[in-house]
């Protein structure tokens, strides 16, 4: 498929956290499908690398998604360079982990600001532009399986991600009259710099994989593909939805009874 034949030909997209991991995979897939992308991130080098590879299809700005002025600047960049904004992906995130009994207030606030406040600010500024443009639009927020499942030392992160899921639903409700759809992706374990410490520790990785029925983590491209689906016209009636992309992890809470009732088999 050539870029101009893609689902996003002639469209302008915005991606936060574009320099790394899931945001980078979304950016690259968007460009492959014909979009022009405005990418924002704190990581200057990662952005510059994407600009070198993708030339005029990629506009970049170093920005902090916890700042409303920066979120507005990223929207302005998309419009100034490409004339419009059709779709936005709020991907930037991270975590200062810590057990509740000892977690410093500033670490809690850092994580809530980075994972939740940023999505509020992003959605607000992106939707304002889409309403001004009067062509509708679509927004995809990257939450997490942790929106549904708590984790040790992850109270702030899981709380923020649960907030992203509800914020997504509330935004879908409020923007529907303007033709702006808002959906969330809830990834399980994805191999990115954010999770590198789990991949560098064979025992930790084995503990994860043990819980995932597909028996492996995802690659960032496997999160990008369903994210683009939600953003595309293929999902024109999908609105306020949460899509788990987790290798069936969320449905694996029940004990594994196969040792007692036999392996899954086909007797046809
Ligand atoms: N990797 C996983 O297993 C996983 C699972 C579920 C959800 N997620 C979520 O996916 C999103 C992307 O994570 P990833 O795994 O690709 O991580 P990553 O670390 O590879 O990428 C995150 C990007 O966000 C940028 N960023 C951080 N703080 C920022 C700020 N204040 N302003 C602008 N940019 C900032 C970083 O520089 C980085 O480029 C996050 O929201 C994360 O919580 C990841």
Coordinates of C-alpha atoms and ligand atoms in Angstrom, one line a residue:
X1 CA 0.0 0.0 0.0
X2 CA 1.4 3.4 -0.9
X3 CA 1.1 6.2 1.6
X4 CA -1.6 8.1 -0.5
X5 CA -3.8 5.0 -0.6
X6 CA -3.7 4.7 3.2
X7 CA -6.7 5.2 5.6
X8 CA -5.1 8.5 6.7
X9 CA -4.2 10.0 3.4
X10 CA -4.7 13.8 3.5
X11 CA -5.2 13.7 7.3
X12 CA -3.2 15.4 10.0
X13 CA -2.5 13.5 13.3
X14 CA -1.0 14.6 16.6
X15 CA 0.9 12.2 18.8
X16 CA 2.2 12.9 22.3
X17 CA 5.1 10.7 23.5
X18 CA 6.0 10.3 19.8
X19 CA 9.7 9.8 20.4
X20 CA 9.7 6.3 21.9
X21 CA 7.9 3.0 22.3
X22 CA 4.1 3.0 21.6
X23 CA 4.0 6.7 20.5
X24 CA 6.8 6.1 18.0
X25 CA 5.1 3.0 16.6
X26 CA 1.8 4.9 16.2
X27 CA 3.6 7.8 14.5
X28 CA 5.4 5.5 12.0
X29 CA 2.2 3.5 11.2
X30 CA 0.2 6.8 10.7
X31 CA 2.9 8.1 8.3
X32 CA 2.9 4.7 6.5
X33 CA -0.9 5.1 6.1
X34 CA -0.6 8.5 4.6
X35 CA -0.9 10.9 7.5
X36 CA 1.2 13.9 8.3
X37 CA 2.1 13.9 12.0
X38 CA 2.9 16.5 14.6
X39 CA 4.8 14.8 17.4
X40 CA 5.5 16.1 20.8
X41 CA 7.8 14.8 23.5
X42 CA 10.4 15.8 26.1
X43 CA 12.9 13.6 24.2
X44 CA 14.6 15.9 21.7
X45 CA 16.9 13.2 20.3
X46 CA 14.0 10.8 19.6
X47 CA 12.0 13.5 17.9
X48 CA 15.0 14.5 15.7
X49 CA 15.5 10.9 14.7
X50 CA 11.9 10.7 13.5
X51 CA 12.3 14.0 11.6
X52 CA 15.4 12.7 9.8
X53 CA 13.6 9.5 8.7
X54 CA 10.2 11.0 7.7
X55 CA 11.1 14.5 6.5
X56 CA 8.1 16.7 5.6
X57 CA 5.6 14.2 6.9
X58 CA 6.7 14.8 10.5
X59 CA 6.7 18.1 12.4
X60 CA 8.1 18.1 15.9
X61 CA 8.2 20.1 19.0
X62 CA 9.8 19.5 22.4
X63 CA 6.9 19.8 24.9
X64 CA 5.8 18.8 28.3
X65 CA 2.3 17.3 28.3
X66 CA 1.7 18.4 31.9
X67 CA 1.7 22.0 30.7
X68 CA -1.5 23.3 29.1
X69 CA 0.5 25.9 27.1
X70 CA 2.6 23.1 25.7
X71 CA -0.4 21.0 24.8
X72 CA -1.8 24.1 23.0
X73 CA 1.5 24.6 21.2
X74 CA 1.5 21.1 19.9
X75 CA -2.0 21.6 18.4
X76 CA -0.9 24.9 16.9
X77 CA 2.1 23.2 15.3
X78 CA -0.1 20.6 13.6
X79 CA -2.4 23.4 12.3
X80 CA 0.4 25.7 11.3
X81 CA 2.4 23.0 9.4
X82 CA -0.4 20.9 8.0
X83 CA -3.5 23.2 8.0
X84 CA -5.9 21.0 10.1
X85 CA -6.2 18.4 12.9
X86 CA -8.1 15.2 12.3
X87 CA -6.9 12.8 14.9
X88 CA -4.9 12.9 18.1
X89 CA -3.2 10.2 20.2
X90 CA -2.4 10.9 23.9
X91 CA 0.4 8.5 24.6
X92 CA 3.0 10.1 26.8
X93 CA 3.1 8.6 30.2
X94 CA 5.3 7.2 32.9
X95 CA 5.5 6.2 36.5
X96 CA 7.2 7.0 39.8
X97 CA 6.4 3.8 41.6
X98 CA 6.2 3.3 45.4
X99 CA 4.2 1.5 48.0
X100 CA 1.4 3.5 49.4
X101 CA 2.6 3.4 53.0
X102 CA 5.8 5.3 52.1
X103 CA 4.9 7.1 48.8
X104 CA 6.0 10.7 48.9
X105 CA 3.3 13.2 47.9
X106 CA 5.4 14.5 45.1
X107 CA 5.8 11.1 43.5
X108 CA 2.0 10.6 43.6
X109 CA 1.5 14.0 42.1
X110 CA 4.1 13.5 39.4
X111 CA 2.5 10.3 38.2
X112 CA -1.1 11.7 38.3
X113 CA 0.0 14.8 36.4
X114 CA 1.9 12.8 33.8
X115 CA -0.7 10.1 33.2
X116 CA -4.0 11.8 33.9
X117 CA -3.8 15.6 33.9
X118 CA -1.9 15.4 30.6
X119 CA -4.7 13.6 29.0
X120 CA -7.3 16.1 30.2
X121 CA -5.1 19.0 28.9
X122 CA -4.5 17.2 25.6
X123 CA -8.1 16.2 25.0
X124 CA -9.3 19.7 25.8
X125 CA -6.9 21.5 23.4
X126 CA -7.2 18.9 20.6
X127 CA -11.0 18.9 20.8
X128 CA -11.2 22.7 20.8
X129 CA -9.3 22.6 17.5
X130 CA -11.5 19.9 16.1
X131 CA -14.6 21.8 17.0
X132 CA -13.2 25.0 15.4
X133 CA -12.3 23.0 12.3
X134 CA -15.9 21.8 12.1
X135 CA -14.9 18.5 10.4
X136 CA -15.2 16.2 13.4
X137 CA -12.3 14.1 14.5
X138 CA -11.1 11.3 16.7
X139 CA -9.0 11.0 19.8
X140 CA -7.3 7.9 21.2
X141 CA -6.0 7.8 24.8
X142 CA -3.5 5.2 25.9
X143 CA -4.6 4.0 29.3
X144 CA -3.5 0.6 30.6
X145 CA -4.7 -2.8 31.8
X146 CA -3.9 -1.2 35.2
X147 CA -7.1 0.9 34.7
X148 CA -8.8 -2.4 35.8
X149 CA -6.0 -4.2 37.7
X150 CA -4.0 -2.8 40.6
X151 CA -0.3 -3.6 40.9
X152 CA 2.2 -3.5 43.8
X153 CA 3.9 -0.1 44.1
X154 CA 1.6 1.2 41.4
X155 CA -1.3 2.9 43.1
X156 CA -0.7 6.3 41.5
X157 CA -0.3 4.8 38.0
X158 CA -3.3 2.5 38.3
X159 CA -5.4 5.3 39.7
X160 CA -4.4 7.7 36.9
X161 CA -5.0 5.1 34.2
X162 CA -8.5 4.3 35.6
X163 CA -9.1 8.1 35.5
X164 CA -8.0 8.1 31.8
X165 CA -10.6 5.5 31.0
X166 CA -13.4 7.5 32.6
X167 CA -12.1 10.8 31.2
X168 CA -12.3 9.1 27.8
X169 CA -16.0 8.2 28.3
X170 CA -16.9 11.7 29.6
X171 CA -15.1 13.3 26.6
X172 CA -17.0 11.0 24.2
X173 CA -20.2 12.1 25.8
X174 CA -19.5 15.8 25.6
X175 CA -18.0 15.8 22.1
X176 CA -20.4 13.5 20.3
X177 CA -22.5 16.5 19.1
X178 CA -19.4 17.8 17.3
X179 CA -18.6 14.6 15.6
X180 CA -15.5 14.1 17.7
X181 CA -15.0 10.4 18.9
X182 CA -12.9 9.5 21.9
X183 CA -11.7 6.0 22.7
X184 CA -9.2 4.3 25.0
X185 CA -6.7 1.5 24.5
X186 CA -5.7 -0.5 27.5
X187 CA -2.4 -2.3 26.7
X188 CA -1.0 -5.1 28.8
X189 CA 2.7 -5.6 28.9
X190 CA 4.5 -4.0 26.0
X191 CA 8.2 -4.2 25.3
X192 CA 9.4 -0.5 25.4
X193 CA 12.0 1.6 27.3
X194 CA 9.3 2.1 30.0
X195 CA 9.2 -1.6 30.8
X196 CA 12.9 -2.4 30.1
X197 CA 13.6 -3.3 33.7
X198 CA 11.2 -6.2 33.5
X199 CA 12.8 -7.5 30.3
X200 CA 16.3 -7.2 31.8
X201 CA 15.2 -9.5 34.7
X202 CA 14.4 -13.0 33.5
X203 CA 12.5 -14.0 36.6
X204 CA 10.3 -10.9 36.5
X205 CA 9.6 -11.4 32.8
X206 CA 8.7 -15.1 33.5
X207 CA 6.3 -14.0 36.3
X208 CA 4.5 -11.7 33.8
X209 CA 4.4 -14.3 31.0
X210 CA 3.0 -16.9 33.4
X211 CA -0.2 -14.6 33.7
X212 CA -0.6 -13.9 30.0
X213 CA -2.5 -16.6 28.1
X214 CA -0.7 -15.7 24.8
X215 CA 2.5 -16.4 26.7
X216 CA 4.4 -13.3 25.5
X217 CA 4.4 -9.5 25.8
X218 CA 3.3 -7.2 23.0
X219 CA 5.5 -5.3 20.6
X220 CA 4.6 -1.6 20.2
X221 CA 3.3 -2.2 16.7
X222 CA 0.7 -4.5 18.1
X223 CA -0.7 -1.5 20.1
X224 CA -0.3 0.9 17.2
X225 CA -2.5 -1.2 14.9
X226 CA -5.7 -1.2 17.1
X227 CA -5.0 2.4 18.1
X228 CA -5.2 3.4 14.4
X229 CA -8.3 1.3 13.9
X230 CA -10.0 3.3 16.7
X231 CA -8.9 6.6 15.1
X232 CA -9.9 5.6 11.6
X233 CA -13.3 5.8 9.8
X234 CA -13.4 2.0 10.2
X235 CA -14.5 2.8 13.8
X236 CA -17.0 5.5 12.9
X237 CA -19.6 4.2 15.4
X238 CA -17.1 3.2 18.1
X239 CA -17.2 6.0 20.7
X240 CA -16.4 6.0 24.5
X241 CA -15.0 2.5 24.2
X242 CA -12.1 0.8 26.0
X243 CA -10.2 -1.7 24.0
X244 CA -8.1 -4.2 26.0
X245 CA -5.0 -5.2 24.0
X246 CA -3.4 -7.6 26.4
X247 CA -3.0 -11.1 25.0
X248 CA -6.1 -12.2 27.1
X249 CA -4.3 -11.2 30.4
X250 CA -7.5 -9.6 31.8
X251 CA -9.5 -12.7 31.4
X252 CA -6.9 -14.9 33.1
X253 CA -7.8 -14.2 36.8
X254 CA -9.4 -17.6 37.4
X255 CA -7.0 -20.4 38.5
X256 CA -5.6 -22.6 35.7
X257 CA -7.8 -25.7 36.1
X258 CA -6.2 -27.6 33.2
X259 CA -4.2 -29.8 35.6
X260 CA -7.5 -31.0 37.1
X261 CA -9.8 -31.1 34.1
X262 CA -7.4 -31.9 31.3
X263 CA -5.8 -29.8 28.5
X264 CA -7.8 -27.9 26.0
X265 CA -8.3 -30.3 23.0
X266 CA -10.4 -30.8 19.9
X267 CA -12.1 -34.1 19.6
X268 CA -13.8 -33.5 16.3
Ligands
LIG1 N1 4.9 -0.4 27.9 C1 3.9 -0.9 28.5 O1 3.9 -2.1 28.9 C2 2.6 -0.1 28.7 C3 1.5 -0.8 29.2 C4 0.3 -0.1 29.4 C5 0.3 1.3 29.1 N2 1.4 1.9 28.7 C6 1.3 3.3 28.5 O2 1.7 3.6 27.1 C7 2.2 4.9 27.0 C8 3.5 4.9 26.3 O3 4.4 4.2 27.1 P1 5.7 3.4 26.4 O4 5.7 2.1 27.0 O5 5.7 3.6 25.0 O6 6.9 4.3 27.2 P2 8.1 5.0 26.6 O7 8.9 5.4 27.8 O8 8.8 4.2 25.5 O9 7.5 6.3 25.9 C9 6.9 7.3 26.7 C10 7.3 8.7 26.0 O10 6.7 9.7 26.7 C11 7.6 10.8 26.8 N3 7.3 11.6 28.0 C12 7.4 11.4 29.3 N4 7.0 12.4 30.0 C13 6.6 13.4 29.2 C14 6.1 14.7 29.3 N5 6.0 15.3 30.5 N6 5.9 15.4 28.2 C15 6.0 14.9 27.0 N7 6.5 13.6 26.8 C16 6.8 12.9 27.8 C17 8.9 10.1 27.0 O11 10.0 11.0 26.7 C18 8.8 9.0 26.0 O12 9.3 9.3 24.7 C19 2.2 5.4 28.5 O13 1.1 6.2 28.7 C20 2.2 4.2 29.3 O14 1.7 4.4 30.6 C21 2.6 1.2 28.5

